[in-house]
Coordinates of C-alpha atoms and ligand atoms in Angstrom, one line a residue:
M1 CA 20.7 29.4 13.3
R2 CA 20.0 29.8 9.6
H3 CA 17.9 26.8 8.4
L4 CA 16.2 24.1 10.4
I5 CA 15.5 21.1 8.1
V6 CA 12.6 19.0 9.4
V7 CA 12.8 15.4 8.4
L8 CA 9.7 13.3 9.0
G9 CA 9.7 9.5 9.6
D10 CA 9.1 8.7 5.9
Q11 CA 11.5 11.2 4.4
L12 CA 14.8 9.4 5.1
N13 CA 16.5 10.3 1.9
R14 CA 19.7 12.3 2.2
D15 CA 19.3 13.5 -1.5
S16 CA 15.9 15.2 -0.5
A17 CA 15.4 18.7 -1.9
A18 CA 15.1 19.8 1.7
F19 CA 19.0 19.3 2.1
D20 CA 19.8 21.5 -1.1
K21 CA 22.1 24.3 -0.1
F22 CA 22.5 22.7 3.5
D23 CA 25.4 24.1 5.3
P24 CA 26.5 22.1 8.4
A25 CA 28.1 25.2 9.9
K26 CA 24.8 27.2 9.9
D27 CA 22.0 24.8 9.6
A28 CA 20.6 21.8 11.6
V29 CA 18.1 18.9 11.3
W30 CA 15.0 18.4 13.3
M31 CA 13.4 15.0 13.8
A32 CA 10.9 13.6 16.3
E33 CA 9.3 10.4 17.3
V34 CA 6.0 11.2 18.6
T35 CA 3.1 8.9 19.9
E36 CA 0.4 10.6 17.9
E37 CA 1.9 9.2 14.6
S38 CA 1.4 5.6 15.8
T39 CA -2.0 6.1 17.5
H40 CA -4.0 8.5 15.3
V41 CA -5.2 5.2 13.8
W42 CA -4.3 1.8 15.3
S43 CA -0.8 0.7 14.0
H44 CA 1.0 -2.6 13.7
K45 CA 3.9 -3.1 16.1
A46 CA 6.3 -3.9 13.3
R47 CA 5.3 -0.7 11.4
I48 CA 6.0 1.5 14.4
A49 CA 9.3 -0.5 15.1
L50 CA 10.3 0.0 11.4
F51 CA 9.8 3.8 11.4
L52 CA 11.6 4.3 14.7
S53 CA 14.5 2.1 13.8
A54 CA 14.9 3.6 10.3
M55 CA 14.7 7.2 11.8
R56 CA 17.4 6.5 14.5
H57 CA 19.7 5.0 11.8
F58 CA 19.2 8.0 9.6
R59 CA 19.9 10.3 12.7
D60 CA 23.1 8.5 13.4
A61 CA 24.1 8.6 9.8
L62 CA 23.7 12.3 9.6
R63 CA 25.6 12.8 12.9
E64 CA 28.5 10.8 11.4
E65 CA 28.6 13.4 8.7
G66 CA 29.0 16.1 11.2
I67 CA 25.4 17.4 11.0
R68 CA 23.7 18.7 14.0
V69 CA 20.5 16.7 14.6
H70 CA 17.9 17.9 17.1
Y71 CA 16.2 14.6 17.8
R72 CA 13.4 13.8 20.2
E73 CA 13.0 10.2 21.1
L74 CA 9.5 8.7 21.7
S75 CA 7.5 11.4 23.3
E76 CA 3.8 11.7 24.0
G77 CA 2.2 14.3 21.9
S78 CA 2.0 15.7 18.3
L79 CA 4.6 16.8 15.8
A80 CA 3.1 20.2 15.5
D81 CA 3.3 20.9 19.2
F82 CA 6.9 19.8 19.6
L83 CA 8.0 21.6 16.5
K84 CA 6.4 24.9 17.5
R85 CA 8.2 24.7 20.9
D86 CA 11.6 23.9 19.4
I87 CA 11.2 26.7 16.7
A88 CA 10.7 29.1 19.6
K89 CA 13.7 27.8 21.3
L90 CA 16.1 27.5 18.3
K91 CA 14.8 30.6 16.4
P92 CA 15.8 29.5 12.9
Q93 CA 15.5 32.0 10.0
R94 CA 13.7 29.4 7.9
V95 CA 12.2 26.0 8.5
I96 CA 12.2 23.7 5.5
A97 CA 10.8 20.2 4.8
A98 CA 10.0 18.1 1.8
E99 CA 6.3 17.8 1.0
P100 CA 4.8 15.4 3.7
G101 CA 3.0 12.2 2.3
D102 CA 0.0 12.7 4.5
Y103 CA -2.6 15.4 4.2
R104 CA -3.3 15.6 7.9
V105 CA 0.5 16.1 8.7
R106 CA 0.9 18.7 5.9
D107 CA -2.1 20.6 7.2
S108 CA -0.9 20.6 10.7
L109 CA 2.7 21.6 9.8
A110 CA 1.9 24.0 6.9
P111 CA 1.8 27.2 9.1
M112 CA 5.4 26.6 10.4
I113 CA 7.2 25.1 7.4
E114 CA 8.3 26.0 3.8
F115 CA 7.7 22.9 1.9
V116 CA 9.8 21.9 -1.1
E117 CA 8.9 19.3 -3.8
D118 CA 9.5 15.7 -2.8
R119 CA 12.0 14.7 -5.5
H120 CA 11.8 10.9 -4.6
F121 CA 8.8 10.7 -6.9
L122 CA 9.1 10.5 -10.7
C123 CA 5.9 12.5 -11.2
S124 CA 5.4 15.7 -9.3
T125 CA 2.1 16.8 -8.1
A126 CA 2.0 19.7 -10.6
E127 CA 2.8 17.3 -13.4
F128 CA 0.0 15.0 -12.4
R129 CA -2.4 17.9 -12.1
E130 CA -1.5 18.7 -15.7
H131 CA -2.0 15.0 -16.7
A132 CA -5.5 15.0 -15.1
R133 CA -6.6 18.4 -16.4
G134 CA -9.7 18.1 -18.6
R135 CA -10.1 14.3 -18.1
K136 CA -13.3 13.1 -16.4
Q137 CA -11.9 9.8 -15.5
L138 CA -8.3 8.9 -15.0
R139 CA -6.8 5.6 -16.2
M140 CA -3.5 4.1 -15.0
E141 CA -2.6 2.8 -18.4
F142 CA -2.5 6.3 -20.1
F143 CA -0.5 7.8 -17.2
Y144 CA 1.9 4.9 -17.3
R145 CA 2.6 5.3 -21.0
E146 CA 3.3 9.0 -20.5
M147 CA 5.7 8.1 -17.7
R148 CA 7.5 5.4 -19.8
R149 CA 8.0 8.0 -22.5
R150 CA 9.0 10.9 -20.3
H151 CA 11.6 8.8 -18.4
E152 CA 12.6 6.6 -21.3
V153 CA 12.0 3.3 -19.5
L154 CA 11.8 0.2 -21.6
M155 CA 11.6 2.3 -24.7
D156 CA 13.2 1.8 -28.0
G157 CA 13.2 4.7 -30.6
G158 CA 9.8 6.1 -29.1
Q159 CA 8.2 2.7 -29.1
P160 CA 7.8 0.3 -26.1
V161 CA 10.4 -2.4 -26.1
G162 CA 8.9 -5.7 -27.3
G163 CA 6.3 -3.8 -29.3
Q164 CA 3.6 -3.7 -26.5
W165 CA 3.0 -1.6 -23.5
N166 CA 1.5 -4.3 -21.3
F167 CA 2.1 -8.0 -20.7
D168 CA -0.7 -8.6 -18.2
H169 CA -2.1 -11.6 -20.0
E170 CA 1.2 -13.3 -19.4
N171 CA 1.3 -12.3 -15.8
R172 CA -1.7 -14.1 -14.4
G173 CA -0.4 -17.6 -13.7
A174 CA -1.3 -19.8 -10.8
F175 CA 0.8 -22.6 -9.4
G176 CA -0.1 -26.1 -10.3
K177 CA -1.3 -28.7 -7.7
A178 CA 2.3 -29.2 -6.4
G179 CA 2.5 -25.5 -5.5
P180 CA 5.5 -23.2 -5.8
L181 CA 8.5 -25.5 -5.9
G182 CA 12.0 -24.3 -4.9
L183 CA 11.0 -20.9 -3.8
P184 CA 14.0 -18.6 -3.2
A185 CA 13.8 -17.3 0.4
P186 CA 14.1 -13.6 0.5
R187 CA 17.1 -11.9 2.2
R188 CA 16.4 -11.3 6.0
F189 CA 18.0 -8.5 7.9
Q190 CA 19.2 -9.3 11.5
A191 CA 18.2 -6.7 14.0
D192 CA 21.3 -4.6 15.2
A193 CA 21.5 -2.9 18.6
I194 CA 19.3 0.1 17.4
T195 CA 16.6 -2.1 16.1
K196 CA 16.8 -4.4 19.2
K197 CA 16.3 -1.5 21.4
V198 CA 13.4 -0.2 19.4
I199 CA 11.7 -3.6 19.4
G200 CA 12.0 -3.7 23.1
L201 CA 10.5 -0.2 23.5
V202 CA 7.7 -0.9 21.0
G203 CA 6.8 -4.2 22.7
K204 CA 6.4 -2.3 26.0
K205 CA 5.0 0.9 25.0
F206 CA 2.6 -0.3 22.3
A207 CA 1.8 -3.8 23.8
K208 CA -1.9 -3.6 23.0
H209 CA -1.3 -2.7 19.3
P210 CA -2.0 -5.4 16.7
G211 CA 0.6 -7.5 15.2
S212 CA 3.8 -9.3 16.3
L213 CA 7.4 -8.3 16.4
E214 CA 8.9 -11.8 16.5
D215 CA 9.7 -12.0 12.9
F216 CA 10.9 -8.5 12.3
D217 CA 13.5 -8.6 9.5
W218 CA 12.9 -5.4 7.4
P219 CA 15.7 -3.3 5.9
V220 CA 16.1 -0.2 8.0
T221 CA 19.1 1.6 6.3
P222 CA 19.6 2.6 2.6
G223 CA 22.3 0.0 2.2
E224 CA 20.0 -2.9 3.5
A225 CA 17.3 -1.6 1.1
L226 CA 19.6 -1.8 -1.7
D227 CA 20.6 -5.4 -0.7
A228 CA 16.9 -6.3 -0.5
L229 CA 16.4 -5.0 -4.1
D230 CA 19.6 -6.8 -5.4
D231 CA 18.3 -10.1 -3.8
F232 CA 14.9 -9.6 -5.5
I233 CA 16.3 -8.7 -8.9
A234 CA 18.7 -11.7 -8.9
H235 CA 16.4 -14.4 -7.3
R236 CA 12.8 -13.6 -7.7
L237 CA 12.2 -11.1 -10.5
P238 CA 12.4 -13.8 -13.3
L239 CA 9.2 -15.4 -12.1
F240 CA 7.7 -12.2 -10.5
G241 CA 5.4 -11.5 -13.5
Q242 CA 4.1 -15.0 -14.1
Y243 CA 3.2 -15.5 -10.4
Q244 CA 2.3 -12.0 -9.5
D245 CA -1.3 -12.8 -8.8
A246 CA -0.9 -16.2 -7.3
M247 CA -1.3 -17.1 -3.6
W248 CA -0.3 -20.2 -1.6
T249 CA -0.8 -21.3 2.0
A250 CA 2.1 -20.4 4.4
E251 CA 4.0 -18.7 1.7
P252 CA 3.8 -15.0 2.3
W253 CA 6.5 -13.8 0.0
L254 CA 6.4 -16.0 -3.1
Y255 CA 8.1 -14.0 -5.9
H256 CA 7.4 -10.5 -4.5
S257 CA 10.1 -7.9 -3.9
R258 CA 9.3 -6.7 -0.2
I259 CA 10.6 -3.3 -1.0
S260 CA 7.5 -1.2 -0.5
A261 CA 8.2 -0.2 3.1
A262 CA 11.8 0.8 2.3
M263 CA 10.7 2.8 -0.7
N264 CA 7.9 4.5 1.2
L265 CA 10.3 5.5 3.9
K266 CA 12.6 6.8 1.0
L267 CA 15.4 4.4 2.0
L268 CA 15.3 3.3 -1.5
N269 CA 14.9 5.4 -4.7
P270 CA 12.4 4.1 -7.0
R271 CA 14.7 5.0 -9.9
D272 CA 17.1 2.4 -8.7
A273 CA 14.4 -0.3 -8.6
I274 CA 13.2 0.7 -12.1
R275 CA 16.8 0.8 -13.7
A276 CA 17.8 -2.5 -11.9
A277 CA 14.6 -4.3 -13.4
E278 CA 15.1 -2.6 -16.8
K279 CA 18.6 -4.1 -17.2
A280 CA 18.0 -7.4 -15.3
D281 CA 18.5 -10.8 -16.9
A282 CA 14.7 -11.7 -16.7
P283 CA 11.9 -12.1 -19.2
L284 CA 10.5 -8.9 -20.6
A285 CA 7.0 -9.6 -19.2
A286 CA 8.5 -9.9 -15.6
R287 CA 10.6 -6.7 -16.0
E288 CA 7.6 -4.7 -17.5
G289 CA 5.2 -6.1 -14.9
F290 CA 7.4 -5.0 -12.0
I291 CA 8.2 -1.5 -13.5
R292 CA 4.5 -1.0 -14.2
Q293 CA 3.9 -1.3 -10.4
I294 CA 6.4 1.3 -9.5
L295 CA 6.5 3.8 -12.4
G296 CA 2.8 3.2 -13.0
W297 CA 0.7 2.3 -10.0
R298 CA 2.8 3.8 -7.3
E299 CA 3.1 7.3 -9.0
Y300 CA -0.6 7.2 -10.2
V301 CA -2.1 6.6 -6.8
R302 CA 0.0 9.4 -5.3
G303 CA -1.2 11.7 -8.0
V304 CA -4.8 10.8 -7.3
Y305 CA -4.3 11.2 -3.5
W306 CA -3.0 14.8 -3.8
L307 CA -5.6 15.7 -6.5
R308 CA -8.5 14.4 -4.5
M309 CA -7.8 15.1 -0.9
P310 CA -9.2 16.0 1.5
E311 CA -12.7 14.9 0.4
Y312 CA -11.4 11.6 -1.1
V313 CA -11.4 9.9 2.3
E314 CA -15.2 10.5 2.6
G315 CA -16.0 8.5 -0.5
N316 CA -18.7 5.9 -0.1
A317 CA -20.2 5.7 -3.6
L318 CA -21.8 2.2 -2.9
D319 CA -23.3 3.3 0.3
A320 CA -21.7 0.7 2.3
H321 CA -22.2 0.8 6.1
A322 CA -21.5 -2.7 7.7
R323 CA -18.9 -2.7 10.3
L324 CA -15.5 -4.3 9.8
P325 CA -15.6 -8.0 11.0
K326 CA -13.8 -8.6 14.3
F327 CA -11.8 -11.3 12.6
Y328 CA -9.8 -8.7 10.6
W329 CA -7.9 -8.0 14.0
T330 CA -7.5 -11.7 15.0
A331 CA -7.6 -13.9 11.9
E332 CA -10.1 -16.1 13.7
T333 CA -12.4 -17.3 11.0
D334 CA -13.2 -20.5 9.2
M335 CA -12.7 -18.9 5.9
A336 CA -9.3 -20.3 4.9
C337 CA -8.3 -17.5 2.6
L338 CA -9.0 -14.7 5.0
R339 CA -7.4 -16.6 7.8
E340 CA -4.2 -16.9 5.8
A341 CA -4.1 -13.4 4.5
I342 CA -4.9 -11.8 7.8
G343 CA -2.8 -14.2 9.8
Q344 CA 0.3 -13.4 7.8
T345 CA -0.5 -9.7 7.9
L346 CA -0.7 -9.8 11.8
R347 CA 2.5 -11.9 11.9
Y348 CA 4.7 -9.9 9.4
G349 CA 2.8 -6.7 8.6
Y350 CA 2.8 -7.9 5.1
A351 CA 0.5 -9.3 2.4
H352 CA 1.1 -9.2 -1.3
H353 CA -1.1 -7.1 -3.6
I354 CA -3.6 -9.8 -4.6
Q355 CA -4.1 -10.8 -1.0
R356 CA -5.0 -7.3 -0.2
L357 CA -7.1 -6.7 -3.2
M358 CA -8.7 -10.0 -3.8
V359 CA -9.0 -11.6 -0.3
T360 CA -9.3 -8.9 2.4
G361 CA -10.4 -6.2 0.1
L362 CA -12.8 -8.3 -1.9
Y363 CA -14.4 -9.5 1.3
A364 CA -15.0 -6.1 2.6
L365 CA -16.2 -4.8 -0.8
V366 CA -18.8 -7.5 -1.3
A367 CA -19.9 -7.6 2.3
G368 CA -20.6 -4.0 2.2
V369 CA -18.2 -2.7 4.9
D370 CA -18.0 0.9 5.5
P371 CA -14.9 2.1 3.4
R372 CA -13.6 4.4 6.2
Q373 CA -13.2 1.5 8.5
V374 CA -11.6 -0.6 5.7
H375 CA -9.2 2.3 5.1
E376 CA -8.2 2.6 8.8
W377 CA -7.5 -1.2 8.9
Y378 CA -5.2 -1.0 5.9
L379 CA -3.5 1.9 7.3
A380 CA -2.9 0.1 10.6
V381 CA -1.7 -3.3 9.7
Y382 CA 0.9 -3.0 7.0
V383 CA 4.6 -2.1 7.5
D384 CA 4.5 -0.2 4.3
A385 CA 1.3 1.8 5.1
V386 CA 1.4 5.5 4.5
E387 CA -1.6 7.4 3.5
W388 CA -0.7 8.7 0.1
V389 CA -0.5 5.1 -1.2
E390 CA -2.8 3.2 1.1
L391 CA -5.8 5.5 0.8
P392 CA -6.3 5.5 -3.1
N393 CA -5.7 1.7 -3.1
T394 CA -8.3 1.2 -0.5
I395 CA -11.0 3.8 -1.3
G396 CA -10.4 3.8 -5.0
M397 CA -9.2 0.5 -6.2
S398 CA -10.4 -2.0 -3.6
Q399 CA -13.7 -0.5 -2.3
F400 CA -14.8 1.5 -5.3
A401 CA -15.8 4.0 -2.9
D402 CA -14.8 6.9 -5.2
G403 CA -17.4 5.7 -7.8
G404 CA -14.9 4.8 -10.4
Y405 CA -12.5 7.7 -10.5
L406 CA -9.4 5.5 -10.0
A407 CA -10.5 2.1 -11.3
S408 CA -12.9 1.3 -14.2
K409 CA -15.0 -1.3 -12.2
P410 CA -15.3 -2.8 -8.8
Y411 CA -12.9 -5.7 -8.1
A412 CA -15.8 -8.0 -7.2
A413 CA -15.5 -11.8 -7.7
T414 CA -16.9 -15.1 -6.2
G415 CA -14.7 -17.6 -4.2
K416 CA -14.0 -19.2 -7.5
Y417 CA -11.4 -16.6 -8.3
I418 CA -9.5 -17.4 -5.1
A419 CA -9.8 -21.2 -5.9
R420 CA -8.2 -20.6 -9.3
M421 CA -5.4 -18.4 -7.9
S422 CA -4.4 -20.3 -4.8
N423 CA -4.8 -23.6 -2.8
Y424 CA -6.8 -21.9 0.0
C425 CA -10.1 -23.5 -0.9
A426 CA -8.6 -27.0 -0.7
G427 CA -8.2 -26.4 3.1
C428 CA -11.5 -24.6 3.7
R429 CA -14.7 -25.9 5.0
Y430 CA -16.7 -23.9 2.5
D431 CA -17.2 -24.5 -1.2
P432 CA -16.5 -21.5 -3.6
A433 CA -19.1 -22.7 -6.1
E434 CA -21.9 -22.6 -3.6
S435 CA -23.8 -19.4 -2.6
T436 CA -26.5 -20.8 -0.3
G437 CA -26.6 -23.7 2.2
E438 CA -24.3 -25.0 4.9
R439 CA -21.2 -25.1 2.8
A440 CA -21.8 -21.9 0.9
C441 CA -18.6 -19.8 0.5
P442 CA -19.3 -16.5 2.3
I443 CA -17.4 -14.6 -0.5
T444 CA -19.6 -16.2 -3.1
T445 CA -22.8 -15.5 -1.1
H446 CA -21.7 -11.9 -0.5
Y447 CA -20.7 -11.5 -4.2
W448 CA -24.2 -12.3 -5.5
D449 CA -25.8 -10.2 -2.7
F450 CA -23.3 -7.3 -3.8
L451 CA -24.7 -7.5 -7.4
I452 CA -28.3 -7.7 -6.3
R453 CA -27.9 -4.9 -3.6
N454 CA -26.0 -2.5 -6.0
E455 CA -27.7 -3.5 -9.4
A456 CA -29.0 0.0 -10.2
K457 CA -25.6 1.6 -9.5
L458 CA -23.6 -1.1 -11.3
K459 CA -25.7 -1.0 -14.4
K460 CA -24.2 2.5 -15.1
I461 CA -20.6 0.8 -15.4
P462 CA -20.1 -0.6 -18.9
R463 CA -17.4 -3.2 -17.7
M464 CA -19.9 -4.7 -15.3
E465 CA -22.4 -5.7 -18.0
M466 CA -21.2 -9.3 -18.3
Q467 CA -21.3 -9.9 -14.5
L468 CA -24.8 -8.5 -14.1
R469 CA -26.1 -10.6 -17.0
N470 CA -25.6 -13.7 -14.9
L471 CA -28.0 -12.2 -12.3
V472 CA -30.9 -12.7 -14.6
R473 CA -30.5 -16.4 -14.4
I474 CA -31.0 -16.6 -10.6
A475 CA -34.6 -17.4 -9.6
P476 CA -36.2 -15.0 -7.2
A477 CA -36.3 -17.7 -4.4
K478 CA -32.6 -18.1 -4.7
K479 CA -32.0 -14.4 -4.7
K480 CA -34.0 -14.2 -1.4
A481 CA -32.0 -17.0 0.1
I482 CA -28.7 -15.3 -0.9
R483 CA -29.8 -12.0 0.6
E484 CA -30.9 -13.6 3.9
R485 CA -27.7 -15.6 4.3
A486 CA -25.6 -12.5 3.5
Q487 CA -27.4 -10.6 6.2
E488 CA -26.9 -13.4 8.7
L489 CA -23.2 -13.4 7.8
R490 CA -23.0 -9.6 8.4
D491 CA -24.9 -9.9 11.7
A492 CA -22.3 -12.4 12.9
H493 CA -19.4 -10.1 12.2
Ligands
FAD501 P1 5.7 -6.1 -5.2 O1 4.6 -6.9 -5.6 O2 7.0 -6.7 -5.3 O3 5.6 -4.8 -6.2 C1 6.7 -3.9 -6.3 C2 6.4 -2.6 -5.9 O4 5.4 -1.9 -6.7 C3 6.0 -2.4 -4.5 O5 7.0 -2.5 -3.6 C4 5.2 -1.1 -4.5 O6 6.1 0.0 -4.2 C5 4.7 -1.0 -6.0 N1 3.2 -1.3 -6.0 C6 2.8 -2.5 -6.4 N2 1.3 -2.4 -6.4 C7 1.1 -1.1 -6.1 C8 -0.2 -0.4 -6.0 N3 -1.3 -1.0 -6.1 N4 0.0 0.9 -5.5 C9 1.1 1.5 -5.3 N5 2.4 0.8 -5.4 C10 2.2 -0.5 -5.8 N6 1.3 -0.3 -1.0 C11 2.1 0.4 -0.2 O7 3.2 0.6 -0.5 N7 1.5 0.9 1.0 C12 0.3 0.7 1.4 O8 -0.2 1.2 2.5 C13 -0.6 -0.2 0.5 N8 -1.9 -0.4 0.8 C14 -2.6 -1.1 -0.1 C15 -4.0 -1.3 0.2 C16 -4.8 -2.1 -0.6 C17 -6.2 -2.2 -0.3 C18 -4.2 -2.6 -1.8 C19 -5.1 -3.3 -2.7 C20 -2.9 -2.4 -2.1 C21 -2.1 -1.6 -1.2 N9 -0.7 -1.4 -1.6 C22 0.0 -0.6 -0.7 C23 -0.2 -1.7 -2.9 C24 0.6 -3.1 -2.8 O9 -0.3 -4.1 -2.3 C25 1.9 -3.2 -2.1 O10 2.7 -2.1 -2.5 C26 2.6 -4.4 -2.2 O11 1.9 -5.5 -1.9 C27 4.0 -4.4 -1.4 O12 4.6 -5.6 -1.5 P2 6.1 -5.7 -2.4 O13 7.0 -4.7 -2.0 O14 6.4 -7.2 -2.2 O15 5.4 -5.5 -3.8
SF4_502 FE1 -12.1 -18.4 0.8 FE2 -14.5 -19.3 0.0 FE3 -12.2 -20.6 -0.8 FE4 -13.0 -20.8 1.7 S1 -14.1 -21.5 -0.1 S2 -11.0 -20.3 1.0 S3 -14.0 -18.7 2.1 S4 -12.9 -18.5 -1.3

């Protein structure tokens, strides 16, 4: 055999650089489903099912093209061990793969594989390194502008379309009291024979893993992923911007696209999503808001991941050591916002960005949970979880554990933020305005405790000045009561 092309579970793009010069007469593909990839950290059942189903569909599509695929169905063990064994058997002249998206996997496979650039992304790791060179702190906004210019997205004669780069101020709407009326239901994808078989297998083999398989309806092929994108562009993009940060009880999808998992598995090319939004019949603020997430945030966090690993995962700038509350795995809590966000996470493997950042992430941040445990939770519970995107979002953006490398300040807020952006508080036994007493909102209590606890460190962050100023107005006795209640809450975790 000439070349053996290794395709990992999140590299399901036929236009990958690994297939350049592929010759079906001389070359073959190698793929493997191994238990280690679902167990090295705990993993949602729907996430495992999605990977396995998408991989099997990809395998079958390659075989239909006449390509030889050496495919190992679910086996106990690690990728590296199986690959080593198969290389010894098949004796290829070269073993080639696109760069893996996970430091651990790259490290374990590097001795056996020649890696080629992952062309799925719009910014290569070398280009990002160049962007970061000489900068003490990185900021997404500057990176995003570079990307807009380089790829000529929403540009007009060298200037941003509409005369500004950013429409964030138009994109922070909440629903009124009546809630989101006439929400367009997202397109669902019925399980075919392959997916049904995988769901049965995962249900049995990973019965103890978190999450449910009952509502599994994710796209598992490139065709379905494009349908999901088209459905979003036609029906939800126009209001995506306005309600991007809003939340509502029992409405997990709202105006979000649900394409992250398909994109992360490379079933969907981000260029297709960006171009579709650019030319869509939707307000500029919505189109720009959506494009910013993909061309900006998604590429930016990947750049940070490869720049800062492996030490990035060790970050704990705020010295947070509390354990992750048990209710993160059960959704059994009186806090309505966390019950909702975690409940839908366990049911669907999905929560939108603000639920992740400003509900589950916020609670963990202000309660002082160990960032490593928070990272392992996020990596476990979402269908779209892959480390290059999950880790910087958790360690950097959500937990400020990198000390401000990725974000300019911690995303810390009281329960009043959640009251403003959702209807959760209306159905909660706590009061977001209270920090002590029976009805005190635990997020509000933890928020003030967070400021008191970290005051010296937070004083060094210019953008925290306003928030810290409010601390001065709190009497010492009240501060003491807040600190005691916060500790009681932590002890009850
Ligand atoms: P939409 O809201 O419709 O956004 C469109 C697309 O933009 C998404 O599909 C996604 O590809 C991209 N995007 C949006 N925000 C981000 C972001 N902050 N970083 C990178 N890409 C972004 N996203 C993942 O894909 N995998 C993860 O494991 C993951 N973990 C996260 C952990 C935390 C703590 C936080 C705060 C965010 C995380 N995100 C992650 C980012 C974001 O929450 C999800 O991409 C988004 O919720 C997916 O839903 P959607 O496809 O409906 O997105
Ligand atoms: Fe969440 Fe506090 Fe509102 Fe309850 S009162 S839903 S705990 S923010």
